[in-house]
GROMACS .gro file of N, CA, C and O in nm:
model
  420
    1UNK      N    1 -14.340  -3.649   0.212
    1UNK     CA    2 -14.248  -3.579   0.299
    1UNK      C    3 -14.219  -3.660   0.424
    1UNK      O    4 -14.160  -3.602   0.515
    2UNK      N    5 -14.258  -3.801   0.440
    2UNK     CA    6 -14.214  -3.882   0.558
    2UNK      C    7 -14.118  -3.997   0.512
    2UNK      O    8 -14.152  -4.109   0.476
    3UNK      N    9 -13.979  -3.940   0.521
    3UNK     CA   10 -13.874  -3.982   0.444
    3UNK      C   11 -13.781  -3.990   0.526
    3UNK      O   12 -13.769  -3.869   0.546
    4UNK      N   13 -13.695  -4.041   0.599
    4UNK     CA   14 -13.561  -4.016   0.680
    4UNK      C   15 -13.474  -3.885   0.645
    4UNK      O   16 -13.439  -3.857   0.531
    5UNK      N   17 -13.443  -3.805   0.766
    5UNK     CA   18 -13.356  -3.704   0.718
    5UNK      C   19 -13.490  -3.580   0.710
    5UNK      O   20 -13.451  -3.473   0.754
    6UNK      N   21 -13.619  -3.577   0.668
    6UNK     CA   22 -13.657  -3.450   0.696
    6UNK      C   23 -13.749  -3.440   0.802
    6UNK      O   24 -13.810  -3.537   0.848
    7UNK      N   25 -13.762  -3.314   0.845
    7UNK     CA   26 -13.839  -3.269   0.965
    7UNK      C   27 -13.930  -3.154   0.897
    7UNK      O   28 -13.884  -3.059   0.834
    8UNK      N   29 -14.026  -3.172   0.913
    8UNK     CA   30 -14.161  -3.034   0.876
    8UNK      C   31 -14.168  -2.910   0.904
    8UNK      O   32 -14.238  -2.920   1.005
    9UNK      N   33 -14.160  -2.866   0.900
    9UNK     CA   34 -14.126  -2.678   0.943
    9UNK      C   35 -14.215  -2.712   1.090
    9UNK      O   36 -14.269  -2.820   1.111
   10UNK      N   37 -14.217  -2.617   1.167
   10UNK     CA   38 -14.291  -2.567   1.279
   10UNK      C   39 -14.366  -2.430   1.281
   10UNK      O   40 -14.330  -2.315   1.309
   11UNK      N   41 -14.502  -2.496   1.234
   11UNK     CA   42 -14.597  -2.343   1.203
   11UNK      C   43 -14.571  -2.310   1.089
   11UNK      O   44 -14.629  -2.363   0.994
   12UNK      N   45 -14.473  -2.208   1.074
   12UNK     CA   46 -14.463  -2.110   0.924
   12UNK      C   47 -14.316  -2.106   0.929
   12UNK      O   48 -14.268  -2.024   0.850
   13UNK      N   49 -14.226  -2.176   1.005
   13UNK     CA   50 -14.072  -2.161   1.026
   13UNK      C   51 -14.041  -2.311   0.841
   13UNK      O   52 -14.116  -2.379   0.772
   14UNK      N   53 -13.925  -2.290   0.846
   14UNK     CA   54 -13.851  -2.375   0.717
   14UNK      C   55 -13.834  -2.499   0.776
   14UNK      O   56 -13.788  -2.521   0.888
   15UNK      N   57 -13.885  -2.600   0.669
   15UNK     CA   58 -13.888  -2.753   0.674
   15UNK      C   59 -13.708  -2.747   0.643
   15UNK      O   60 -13.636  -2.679   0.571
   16UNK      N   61 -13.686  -2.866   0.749
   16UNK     CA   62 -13.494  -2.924   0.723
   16UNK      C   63 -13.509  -3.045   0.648
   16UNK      O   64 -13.603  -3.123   0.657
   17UNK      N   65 -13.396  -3.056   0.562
   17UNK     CA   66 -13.387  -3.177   0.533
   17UNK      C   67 -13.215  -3.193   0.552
   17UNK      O   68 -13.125  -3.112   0.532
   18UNK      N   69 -13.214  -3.332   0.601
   18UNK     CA   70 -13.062  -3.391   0.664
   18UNK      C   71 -13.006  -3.486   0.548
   18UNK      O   72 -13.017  -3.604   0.581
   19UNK      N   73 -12.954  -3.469   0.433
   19UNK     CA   74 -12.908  -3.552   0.368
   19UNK      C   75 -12.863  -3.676   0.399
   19UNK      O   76 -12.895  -3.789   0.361
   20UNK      N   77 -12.751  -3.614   0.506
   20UNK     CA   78 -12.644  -3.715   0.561
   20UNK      C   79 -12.739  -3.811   0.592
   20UNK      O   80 -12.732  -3.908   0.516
   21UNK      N   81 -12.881  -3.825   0.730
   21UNK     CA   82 -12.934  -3.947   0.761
   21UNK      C   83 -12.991  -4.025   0.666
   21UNK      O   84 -13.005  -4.147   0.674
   22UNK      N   85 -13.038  -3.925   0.538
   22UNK     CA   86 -13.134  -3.984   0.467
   22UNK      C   87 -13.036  -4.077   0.372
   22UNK      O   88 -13.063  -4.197   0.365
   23UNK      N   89 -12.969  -4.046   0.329
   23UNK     CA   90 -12.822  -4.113   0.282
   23UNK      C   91 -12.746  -4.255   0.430
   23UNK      O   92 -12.677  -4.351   0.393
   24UNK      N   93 -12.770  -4.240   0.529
   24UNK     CA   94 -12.753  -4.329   0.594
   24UNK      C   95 -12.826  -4.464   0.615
   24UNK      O   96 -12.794  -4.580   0.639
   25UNK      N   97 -12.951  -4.383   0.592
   25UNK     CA   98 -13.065  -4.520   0.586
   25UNK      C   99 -13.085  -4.579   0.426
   25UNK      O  100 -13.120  -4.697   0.413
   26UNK      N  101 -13.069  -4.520   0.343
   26UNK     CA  102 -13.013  -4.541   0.224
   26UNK      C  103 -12.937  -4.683   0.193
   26UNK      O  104 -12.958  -4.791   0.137
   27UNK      N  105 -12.845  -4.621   0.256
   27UNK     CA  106 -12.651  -4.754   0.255
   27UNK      C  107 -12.707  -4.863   0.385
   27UNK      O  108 -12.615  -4.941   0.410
   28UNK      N  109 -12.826  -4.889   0.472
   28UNK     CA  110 -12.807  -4.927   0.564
   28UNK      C  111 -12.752  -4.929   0.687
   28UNK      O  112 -12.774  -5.014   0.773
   29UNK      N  113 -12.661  -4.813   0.697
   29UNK     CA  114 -12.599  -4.830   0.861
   29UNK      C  115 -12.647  -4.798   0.952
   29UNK      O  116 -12.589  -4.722   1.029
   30UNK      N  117 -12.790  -4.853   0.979
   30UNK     CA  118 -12.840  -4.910   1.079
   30UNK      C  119 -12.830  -5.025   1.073
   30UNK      O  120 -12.756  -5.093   1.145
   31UNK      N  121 -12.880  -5.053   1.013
   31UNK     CA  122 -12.807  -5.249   1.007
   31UNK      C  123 -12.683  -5.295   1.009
   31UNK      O  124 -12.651  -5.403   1.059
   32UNK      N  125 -12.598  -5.205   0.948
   32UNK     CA  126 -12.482  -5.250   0.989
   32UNK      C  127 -12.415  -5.243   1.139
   32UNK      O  128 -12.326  -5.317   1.180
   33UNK      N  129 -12.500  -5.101   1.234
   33UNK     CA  130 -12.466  -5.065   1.315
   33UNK      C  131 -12.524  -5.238   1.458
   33UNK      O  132 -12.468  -5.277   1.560
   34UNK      N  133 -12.643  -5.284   1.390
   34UNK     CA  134 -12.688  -5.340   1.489
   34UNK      C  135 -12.654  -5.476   1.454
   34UNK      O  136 -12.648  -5.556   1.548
   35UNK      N  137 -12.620  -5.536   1.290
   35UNK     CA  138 -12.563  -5.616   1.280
   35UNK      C  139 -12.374  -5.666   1.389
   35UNK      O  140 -12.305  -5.767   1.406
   36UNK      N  141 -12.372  -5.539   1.425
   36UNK     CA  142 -12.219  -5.503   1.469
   36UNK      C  143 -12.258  -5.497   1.631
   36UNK      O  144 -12.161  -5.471   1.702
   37UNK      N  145 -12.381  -5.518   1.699
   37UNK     CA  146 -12.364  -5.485   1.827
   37UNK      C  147 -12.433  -5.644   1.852
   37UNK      O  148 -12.416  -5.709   1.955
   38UNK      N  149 -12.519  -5.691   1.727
   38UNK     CA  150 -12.590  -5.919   1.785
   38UNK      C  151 -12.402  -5.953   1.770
   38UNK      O  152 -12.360  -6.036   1.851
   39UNK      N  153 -12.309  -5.897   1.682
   39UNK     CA  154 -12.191  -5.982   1.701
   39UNK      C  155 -12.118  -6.020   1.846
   39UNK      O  156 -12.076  -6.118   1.908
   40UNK      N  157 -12.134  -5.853   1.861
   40UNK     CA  158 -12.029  -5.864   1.987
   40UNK      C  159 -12.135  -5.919   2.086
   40UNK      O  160 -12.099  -6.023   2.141
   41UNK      N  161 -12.264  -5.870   2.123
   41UNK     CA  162 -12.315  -5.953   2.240
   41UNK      C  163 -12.395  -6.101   2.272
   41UNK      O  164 -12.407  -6.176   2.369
   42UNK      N  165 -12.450  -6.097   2.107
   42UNK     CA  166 -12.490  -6.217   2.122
   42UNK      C  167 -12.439  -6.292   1.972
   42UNK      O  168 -12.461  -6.245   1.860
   43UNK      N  169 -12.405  -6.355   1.986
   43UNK     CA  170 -12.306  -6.424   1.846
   43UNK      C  171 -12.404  -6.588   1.811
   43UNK      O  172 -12.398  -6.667   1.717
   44UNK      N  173 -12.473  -6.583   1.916
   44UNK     CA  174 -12.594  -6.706   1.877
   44UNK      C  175 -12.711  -6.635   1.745
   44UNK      O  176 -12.732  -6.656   1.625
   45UNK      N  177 -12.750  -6.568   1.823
   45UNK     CA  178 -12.840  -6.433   1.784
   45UNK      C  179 -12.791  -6.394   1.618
   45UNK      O  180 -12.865  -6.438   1.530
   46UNK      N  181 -12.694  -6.329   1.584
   46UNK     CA  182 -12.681  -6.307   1.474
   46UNK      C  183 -12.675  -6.392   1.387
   46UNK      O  184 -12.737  -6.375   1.282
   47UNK      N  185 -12.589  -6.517   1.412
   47UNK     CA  186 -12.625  -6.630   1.342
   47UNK      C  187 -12.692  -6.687   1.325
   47UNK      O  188 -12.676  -6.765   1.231
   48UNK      N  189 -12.811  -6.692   1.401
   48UNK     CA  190 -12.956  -6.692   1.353
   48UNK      C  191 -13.002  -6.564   1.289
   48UNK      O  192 -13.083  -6.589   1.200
   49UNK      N  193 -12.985  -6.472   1.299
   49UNK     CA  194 -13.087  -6.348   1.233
   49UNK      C  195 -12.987  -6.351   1.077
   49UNK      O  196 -13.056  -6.354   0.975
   50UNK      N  197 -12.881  -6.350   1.063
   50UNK     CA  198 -12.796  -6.329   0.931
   50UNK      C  199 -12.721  -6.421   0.902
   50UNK      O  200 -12.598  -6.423   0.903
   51UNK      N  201 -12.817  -6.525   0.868
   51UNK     CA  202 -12.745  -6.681   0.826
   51UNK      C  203 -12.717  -6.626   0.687
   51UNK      O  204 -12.603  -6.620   0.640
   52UNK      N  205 -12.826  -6.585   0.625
   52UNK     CA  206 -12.788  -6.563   0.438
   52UNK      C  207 -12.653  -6.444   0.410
   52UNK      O  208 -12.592  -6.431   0.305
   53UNK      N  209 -12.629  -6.356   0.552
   53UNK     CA  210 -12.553  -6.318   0.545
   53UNK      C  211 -12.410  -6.396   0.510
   53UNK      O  212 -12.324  -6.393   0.422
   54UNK      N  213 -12.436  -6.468   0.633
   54UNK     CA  214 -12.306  -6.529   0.635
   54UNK      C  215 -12.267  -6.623   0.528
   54UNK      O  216 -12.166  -6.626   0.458
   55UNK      N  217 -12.378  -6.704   0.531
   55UNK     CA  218 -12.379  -6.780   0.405
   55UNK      C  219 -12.322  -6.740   0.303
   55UNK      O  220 -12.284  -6.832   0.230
   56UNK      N  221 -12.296  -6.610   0.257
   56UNK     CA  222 -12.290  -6.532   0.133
   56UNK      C  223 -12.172  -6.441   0.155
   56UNK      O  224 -12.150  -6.340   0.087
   57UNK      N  225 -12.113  -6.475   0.232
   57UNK     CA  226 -11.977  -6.409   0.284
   57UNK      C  227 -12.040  -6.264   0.287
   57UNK      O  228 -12.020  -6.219   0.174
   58UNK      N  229 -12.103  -6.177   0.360
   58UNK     CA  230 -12.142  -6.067   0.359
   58UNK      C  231 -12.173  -6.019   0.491
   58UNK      O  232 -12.286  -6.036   0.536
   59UNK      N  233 -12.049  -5.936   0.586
   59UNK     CA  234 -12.021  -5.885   0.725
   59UNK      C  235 -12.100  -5.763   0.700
   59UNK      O  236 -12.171  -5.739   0.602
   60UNK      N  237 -12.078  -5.694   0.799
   60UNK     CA  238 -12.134  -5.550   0.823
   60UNK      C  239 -12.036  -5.382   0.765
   60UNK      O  240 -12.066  -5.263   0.752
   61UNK      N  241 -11.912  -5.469   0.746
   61UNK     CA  242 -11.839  -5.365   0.681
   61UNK      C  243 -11.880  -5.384   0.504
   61UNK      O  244 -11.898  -5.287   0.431
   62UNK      N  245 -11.888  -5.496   0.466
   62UNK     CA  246 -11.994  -5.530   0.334
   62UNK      C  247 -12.098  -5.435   0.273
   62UNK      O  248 -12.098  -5.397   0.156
   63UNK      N  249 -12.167  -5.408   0.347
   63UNK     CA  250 -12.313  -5.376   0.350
   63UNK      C  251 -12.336  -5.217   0.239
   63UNK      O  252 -12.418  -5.217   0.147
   64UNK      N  253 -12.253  -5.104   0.270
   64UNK     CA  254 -12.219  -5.026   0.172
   64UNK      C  255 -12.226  -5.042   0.058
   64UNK      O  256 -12.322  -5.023  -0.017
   65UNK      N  257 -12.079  -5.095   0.025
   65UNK     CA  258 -12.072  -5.173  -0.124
   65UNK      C  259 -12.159  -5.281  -0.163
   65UNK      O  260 -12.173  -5.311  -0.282
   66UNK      N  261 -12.209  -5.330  -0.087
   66UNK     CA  262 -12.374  -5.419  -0.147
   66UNK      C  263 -12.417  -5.355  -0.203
   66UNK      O  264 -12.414  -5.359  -0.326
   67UNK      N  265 -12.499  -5.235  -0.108
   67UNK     CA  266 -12.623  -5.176  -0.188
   67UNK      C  267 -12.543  -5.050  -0.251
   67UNK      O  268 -12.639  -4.975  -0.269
   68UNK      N  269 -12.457  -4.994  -0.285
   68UNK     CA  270 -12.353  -4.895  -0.386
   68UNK      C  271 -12.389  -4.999  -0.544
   68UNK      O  272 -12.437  -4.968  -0.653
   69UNK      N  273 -12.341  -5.122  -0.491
   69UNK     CA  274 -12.355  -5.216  -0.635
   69UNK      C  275 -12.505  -5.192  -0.698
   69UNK      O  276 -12.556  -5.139  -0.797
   70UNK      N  277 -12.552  -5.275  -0.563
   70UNK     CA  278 -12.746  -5.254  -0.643
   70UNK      C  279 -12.768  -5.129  -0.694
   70UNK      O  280 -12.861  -5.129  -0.774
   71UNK      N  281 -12.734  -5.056  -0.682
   71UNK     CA  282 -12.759  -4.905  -0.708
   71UNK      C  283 -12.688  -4.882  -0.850
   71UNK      O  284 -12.765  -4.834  -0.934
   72UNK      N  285 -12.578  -4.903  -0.888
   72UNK     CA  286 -12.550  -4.880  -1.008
   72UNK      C  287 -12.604  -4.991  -1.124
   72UNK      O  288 -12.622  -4.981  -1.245
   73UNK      N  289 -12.617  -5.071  -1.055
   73UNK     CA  290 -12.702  -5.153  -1.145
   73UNK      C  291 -12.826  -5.135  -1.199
   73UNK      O  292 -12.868  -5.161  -1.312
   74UNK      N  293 -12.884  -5.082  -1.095
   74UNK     CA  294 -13.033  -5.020  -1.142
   74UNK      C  295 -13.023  -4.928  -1.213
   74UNK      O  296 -13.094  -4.918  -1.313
   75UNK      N  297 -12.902  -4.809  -1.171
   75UNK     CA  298 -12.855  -4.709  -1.285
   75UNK      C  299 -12.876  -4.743  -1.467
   75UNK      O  300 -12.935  -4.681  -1.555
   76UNK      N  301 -12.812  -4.846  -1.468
   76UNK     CA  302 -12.742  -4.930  -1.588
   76UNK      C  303 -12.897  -4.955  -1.666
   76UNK      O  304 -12.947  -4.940  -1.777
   77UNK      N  305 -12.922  -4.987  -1.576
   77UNK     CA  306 -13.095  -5.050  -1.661
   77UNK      C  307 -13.173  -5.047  -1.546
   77UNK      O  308 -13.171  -5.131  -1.457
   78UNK      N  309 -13.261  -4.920  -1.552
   78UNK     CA  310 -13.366  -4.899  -1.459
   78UNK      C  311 -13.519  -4.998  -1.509
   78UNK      O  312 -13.603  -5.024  -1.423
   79UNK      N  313 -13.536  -5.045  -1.654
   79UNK     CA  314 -13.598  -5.080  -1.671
   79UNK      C  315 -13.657  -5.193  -1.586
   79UNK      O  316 -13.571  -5.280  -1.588
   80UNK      N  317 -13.774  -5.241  -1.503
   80UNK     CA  318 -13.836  -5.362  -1.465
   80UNK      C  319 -13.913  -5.460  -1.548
   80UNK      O  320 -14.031  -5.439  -1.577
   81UNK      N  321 -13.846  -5.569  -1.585
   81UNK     CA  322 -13.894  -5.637  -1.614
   81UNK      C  323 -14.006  -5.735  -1.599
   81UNK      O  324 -13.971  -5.848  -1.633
   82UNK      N  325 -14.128  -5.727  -1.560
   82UNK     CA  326 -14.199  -5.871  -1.474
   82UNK      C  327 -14.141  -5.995  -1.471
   82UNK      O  328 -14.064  -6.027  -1.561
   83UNK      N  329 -14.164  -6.067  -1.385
   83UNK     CA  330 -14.174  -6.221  -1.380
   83UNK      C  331 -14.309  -6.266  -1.420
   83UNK      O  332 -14.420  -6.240  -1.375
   84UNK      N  333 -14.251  -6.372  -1.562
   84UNK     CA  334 -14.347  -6.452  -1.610
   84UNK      C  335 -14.456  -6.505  -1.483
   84UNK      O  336 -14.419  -6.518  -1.367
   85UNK      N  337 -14.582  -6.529  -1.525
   85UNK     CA  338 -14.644  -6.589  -1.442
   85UNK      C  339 -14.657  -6.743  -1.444
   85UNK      O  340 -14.638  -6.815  -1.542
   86UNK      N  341 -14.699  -6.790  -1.296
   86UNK     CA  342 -14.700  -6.970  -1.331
   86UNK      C  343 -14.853  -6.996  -1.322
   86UNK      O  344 -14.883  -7.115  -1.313
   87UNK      N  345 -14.931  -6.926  -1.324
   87UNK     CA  346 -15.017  -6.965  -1.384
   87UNK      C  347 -15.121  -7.053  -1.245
   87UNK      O  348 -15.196  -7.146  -1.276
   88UNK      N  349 -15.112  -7.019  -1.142
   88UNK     CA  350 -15.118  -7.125  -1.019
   88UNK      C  351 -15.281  -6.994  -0.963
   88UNK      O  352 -15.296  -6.872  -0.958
   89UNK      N  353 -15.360  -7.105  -0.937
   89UNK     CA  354 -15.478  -7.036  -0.884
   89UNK      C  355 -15.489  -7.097  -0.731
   89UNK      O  356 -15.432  -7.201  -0.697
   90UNK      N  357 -15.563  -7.025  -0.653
   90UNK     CA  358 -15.577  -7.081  -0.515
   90UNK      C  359 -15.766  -7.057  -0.470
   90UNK      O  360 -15.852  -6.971  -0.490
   91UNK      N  361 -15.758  -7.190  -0.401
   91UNK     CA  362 -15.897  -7.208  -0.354
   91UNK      C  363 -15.901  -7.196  -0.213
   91UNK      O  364 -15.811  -7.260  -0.158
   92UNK      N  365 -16.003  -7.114  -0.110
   92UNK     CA  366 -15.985  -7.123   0.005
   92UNK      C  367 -16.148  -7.204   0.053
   92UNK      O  368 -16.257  -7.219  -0.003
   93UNK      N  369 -16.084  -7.245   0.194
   93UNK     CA  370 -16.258  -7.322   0.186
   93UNK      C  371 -16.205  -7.355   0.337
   93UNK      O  372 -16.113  -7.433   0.359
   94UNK      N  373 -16.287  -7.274   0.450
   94UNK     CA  374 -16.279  -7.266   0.584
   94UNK      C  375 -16.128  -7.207   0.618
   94UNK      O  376 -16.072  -7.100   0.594
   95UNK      N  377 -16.094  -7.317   0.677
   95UNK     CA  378 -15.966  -7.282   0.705
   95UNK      C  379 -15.802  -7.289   0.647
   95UNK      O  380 -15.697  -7.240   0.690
   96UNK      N  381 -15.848  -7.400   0.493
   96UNK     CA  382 -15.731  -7.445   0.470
   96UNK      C  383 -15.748  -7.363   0.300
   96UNK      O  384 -15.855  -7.346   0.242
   97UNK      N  385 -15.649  -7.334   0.263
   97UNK     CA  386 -15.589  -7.277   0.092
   97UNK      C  387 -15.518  -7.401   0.032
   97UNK      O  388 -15.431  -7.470   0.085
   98UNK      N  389 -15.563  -7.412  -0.068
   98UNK     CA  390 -15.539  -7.529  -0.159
   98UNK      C  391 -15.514  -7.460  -0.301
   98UNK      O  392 -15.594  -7.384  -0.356
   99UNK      N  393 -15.379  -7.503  -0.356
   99UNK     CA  394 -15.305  -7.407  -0.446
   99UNK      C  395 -15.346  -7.516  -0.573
   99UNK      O  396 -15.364  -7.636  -0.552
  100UNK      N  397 -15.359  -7.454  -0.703
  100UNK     CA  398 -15.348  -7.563  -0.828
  100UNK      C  399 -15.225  -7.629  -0.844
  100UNK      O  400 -15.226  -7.708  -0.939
  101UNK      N  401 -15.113  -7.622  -0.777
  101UNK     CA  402 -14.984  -7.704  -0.775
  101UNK      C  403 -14.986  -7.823  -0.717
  101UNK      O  404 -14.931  -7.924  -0.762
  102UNK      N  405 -15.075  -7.812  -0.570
  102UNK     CA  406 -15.092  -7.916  -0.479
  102UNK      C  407 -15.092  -7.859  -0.348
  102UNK      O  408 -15.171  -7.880  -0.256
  103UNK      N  409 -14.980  -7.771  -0.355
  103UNK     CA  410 -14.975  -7.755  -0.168
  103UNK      C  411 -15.076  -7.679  -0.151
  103UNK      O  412 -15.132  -7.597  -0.223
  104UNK      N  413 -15.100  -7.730  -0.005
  104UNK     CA  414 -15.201  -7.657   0.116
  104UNK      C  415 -15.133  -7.594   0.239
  104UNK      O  416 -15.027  -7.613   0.299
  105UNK      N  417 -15.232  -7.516   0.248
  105UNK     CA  418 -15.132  -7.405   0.381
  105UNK      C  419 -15.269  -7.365   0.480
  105UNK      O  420 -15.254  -7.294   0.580
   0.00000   0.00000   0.00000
């Protein structure tokens, strides 16, 4: 019951639920809303925070029909598939992780 859009009853009074927000955070327009306020004030800022955006031709009026798409898609075939595994083990030893690929982190 800690979901956007509902509020808990008070005491023994009726729990609300707000579609509309929960449906807002849903589609994102919060992000679109704040993607729309780094434009206008800081235009350095967004282009750093939403390079893959841009990269990908994808504004803030976008953002809807993004996730509308993902959504029917998942419709289409809810099934999840895994990703094969690669098979990669990791060793830790003090401070450093040493992967069976090679890299260390």
């Amino acid at each position: 019951k800690k979901f956007p859009g509902y509020k808990p009853a008070e005491d023994k009074g009726e729990a609300e639920y707000d579609a509309e927000a929960h449906k807002e955070k849903i589609f994102a327009t919060h992000l679109k809303e704040y993607m729309e306020m780094l434009q206008e004030e800081d235009p350095t800022k967004y282009e750093a925070h939403f390079s893959k955006f841009i990269e990908n031709d994808i504004d803030a009026d976008k953002l809807e029909d993004l996730y509308t798409e993902a959504h029917s898609k998942i419709r289409e075939d809810p099934d999840h598939e895994a990703a094969e595994k690669k098979g990669i083990t990791h060793e830790r030893s003090a401070e450093k992780l040493t992967s069976s690929d090679g890299t260390e982190h």
